[in-house]
PDB file of C-alpha atoms in Angstrom:
ATOM      1  CA  MET A   1       0.000   0.000   0.000  1.00  0.00           C
ATOM      2  CA  VAL A   2       1.349   3.374  -1.047  1.00  0.00           C
ATOM      3  CA  PHE A   3       0.267   6.723   0.326  1.00  0.00           C
ATOM      4  CA  SER A   4      -0.692   8.624  -2.797  1.00  0.00           C
ATOM      5  CA  PHE A   5      -3.045  11.294  -4.062  1.00  0.00           C
ATOM      6  CA  THR A   6      -5.530   8.733  -5.406  1.00  0.00           C
ATOM      7  CA  ASN A   7      -5.728   7.032  -2.003  1.00  0.00           C
ATOM      8  CA  VAL A   8      -6.548  10.305  -0.270  1.00  0.00           C
ATOM      9  CA  LEU A   9      -8.966  11.374  -2.988  1.00  0.00           C
ATOM     10  CA  SER A  10     -10.847   8.094  -2.886  1.00  0.00           C
ATOM     11  CA  ALA A  11     -10.960   8.265   0.930  1.00  0.00           C
ATOM     12  CA  LEU A  12     -12.598  11.688   0.637  1.00  0.00           C
ATOM     13  CA  VAL A  13     -15.065  10.404  -1.953  1.00  0.00           C
ATOM     14  CA  PHE A  14     -15.975   7.462   0.264  1.00  0.00           C
ATOM     15  CA  LEU A  15     -16.285   9.817   3.242  1.00  0.00           C
ATOM     16  CA  ALA A  16     -18.773  11.899   1.259  1.00  0.00           C
ATOM     17  CA  LEU A  17     -20.623   8.696   0.382  1.00  0.00           C
ATOM     18  CA  GLY A  18     -20.690   7.710   4.061  1.00  0.00           C
ATOM     19  CA  ILE A  19     -22.050  11.111   5.068  1.00  0.00           C
ATOM     20  CA  LEU A  20     -24.717  10.799   2.383  1.00  0.00           C
ATOM     21  CA  CYS A  21     -25.696   7.390   3.758  1.00  0.00           C
ATOM     22  CA  LEU A  22     -25.893   8.866   7.262  1.00  0.00           C
ATOM     23  CA  ALA A  23     -28.147  11.650   6.039  1.00  0.00           C
ATOM     24  CA  VAL A  24     -30.472   9.158   4.344  1.00  0.00           C
ATOM     25  CA  PHE A  25     -30.510   7.018   7.496  1.00  0.00           C
ATOM     26  CA  ARG A  26     -31.258   9.961   9.786  1.00  0.00           C
ATOM     27  CA  ARG A  27     -33.952  11.336   7.465  1.00  0.00           C
ATOM     28  CA  PHE A  28     -35.862   8.219   6.438  1.00  0.00           C
ATOM     29  CA  ILE A  29     -34.949   5.170   8.524  1.00  0.00           C
ATOM     30  CA  TYR A  30     -34.318   6.449  12.067  1.00  0.00           C
ATOM     31  CA  PRO A  31     -37.750   8.082  12.606  1.00  0.00           C
ATOM     32  CA  VAL A  32     -39.533   4.842  11.664  1.00  0.00           C
ATOM     33  CA  LEU A  33     -37.150   2.765  13.770  1.00  0.00           C
ATOM     34  CA  SER A  34     -37.581   5.039  16.771  1.00  0.00           C
ATOM     35  CA  ALA A  35     -41.372   5.174  16.488  1.00  0.00           C
ATOM     36  CA  ARG A  36     -41.631   1.386  16.279  1.00  0.00           C
ATOM     37  CA  HIS A  37     -39.331   1.016  19.265  1.00  0.00           C
ATOM     38  CA  GLU A  38     -41.380   3.449  21.358  1.00  0.00           C
ATOM     39  CA  ARG A  39     -44.620   1.721  20.340  1.00  0.00           C
ATOM     40  CA  ALA A  40     -43.176  -1.683  21.259  1.00  0.00           C
ATOM     41  CA  LYS A  41     -42.079  -0.437  24.698  1.00  0.00           C
ATOM     42  CA  VAL A  42     -45.749  -0.275  25.694  1.00  0.00           C
ATOM     43  CA  THR A  43     -46.157  -4.017  25.180  1.00  0.00           C
ATOM     44  CA  LEU A  44     -42.609  -4.898  26.291  1.00  0.00           C
ATOM     45  CA  THR A  45     -41.785  -6.427  22.893  1.00  0.00           C
ATOM     46  CA  GLN A  46     -38.981  -4.061  21.919  1.00  0.00           C
ATOM     47  CA  LYS A  47     -35.844  -5.619  20.544  1.00  0.00           C
ATOM     48  CA  ARG A  48     -32.834  -3.468  19.585  1.00  0.00           C
ATOM     49  CA  ASP A  49     -32.396   0.038  20.859  1.00  0.00           C
ATOM     50  CA  PRO A  50     -32.329   2.527  17.948  1.00  0.00           C
ATOM     51  CA  ALA A  51     -29.367   4.292  19.581  1.00  0.00           C
ATOM     52  CA  LYS A  52     -27.204   1.171  19.216  1.00  0.00           C
ATOM     53  CA  VAL A  53     -28.191   0.780  15.575  1.00  0.00           C
ATOM     54  CA  THR A  54     -27.398   4.455  14.988  1.00  0.00           C
ATOM     55  CA  ARG A  55     -23.939   4.067  16.529  1.00  0.00           C
ATOM     56  CA  VAL A  56     -23.166   1.150  14.232  1.00  0.00           C
ATOM     57  CA  ILE A  57     -24.308   3.138  11.194  1.00  0.00           C
ATOM     58  CA  TYR A  58     -22.151   6.104  12.260  1.00  0.00           C
ATOM     59  CA  VAL A  59     -19.072   3.886  12.669  1.00  0.00           C
ATOM     60  CA  ILE A  60     -19.635   2.358   9.256  1.00  0.00           C
ATOM     61  CA  GLY A  61     -20.277   5.689   7.552  1.00  0.00           C
ATOM     62  CA  LEU A  62     -17.542   7.752   9.178  1.00  0.00           C
ATOM     63  CA  LEU A  63     -14.820   5.190   9.799  1.00  0.00           C
ATOM     64  CA  VAL A  64     -15.197   2.073   7.667  1.00  0.00           C
ATOM     65  CA  PHE A  65     -16.132   3.801   4.386  1.00  0.00           C
ATOM     66  CA  PRO A  66     -13.141   6.208   4.358  1.00  0.00           C
ATOM     67  CA  VAL A  67     -10.690   3.479   5.355  1.00  0.00           C
ATOM     68  CA  LEU A  68     -12.096   1.218   2.664  1.00  0.00           C
ATOM     69  CA  GLY A  69     -11.842   4.079   0.158  1.00  0.00           C
ATOM     70  CA  PHE A  70      -8.237   4.696   1.146  1.00  0.00           C
ATOM     71  CA  LEU A  71      -7.331   1.040   0.745  1.00  0.00           C
ATOM     72  CA  LEU A  72      -9.155   0.688  -2.571  1.00  0.00           C
ATOM     73  CA  GLY A  73      -7.853   3.999  -3.925  1.00  0.00           C
ATOM     74  CA  GLY A  74      -4.563   2.484  -4.954  1.00  0.00           C
ATOM     75  CA  MET A  75      -6.332   0.163  -7.352  1.00  0.00           C
ATOM     76  CA  LEU A  76      -7.973   3.044  -9.208  1.00  0.00           C
ATOM     77  CA  ASN A  77      -6.104   4.747 -12.000  1.00  0.00           C
ATOM     78  CA  TRP A  78      -7.632   8.207 -12.158  1.00  0.00           C
TER      79      TRP A  78
END
């Protein structure tokens, strides 16, 4: 693995993609997930806490995507 301009550029592109995925998650998926969780708390049938799911999505979007982009950036010939 070589530290080059394409590695950094692809890491930034993947970071932008991760932020876009976070925005879609926070706008469309989290409200439904949270409402279902709150509704299920009344009957004590709730499963996963939406906060834990959100943390996993944030780690994937802000850490895993850029690292993956950096590692895959060397294979691209821009």
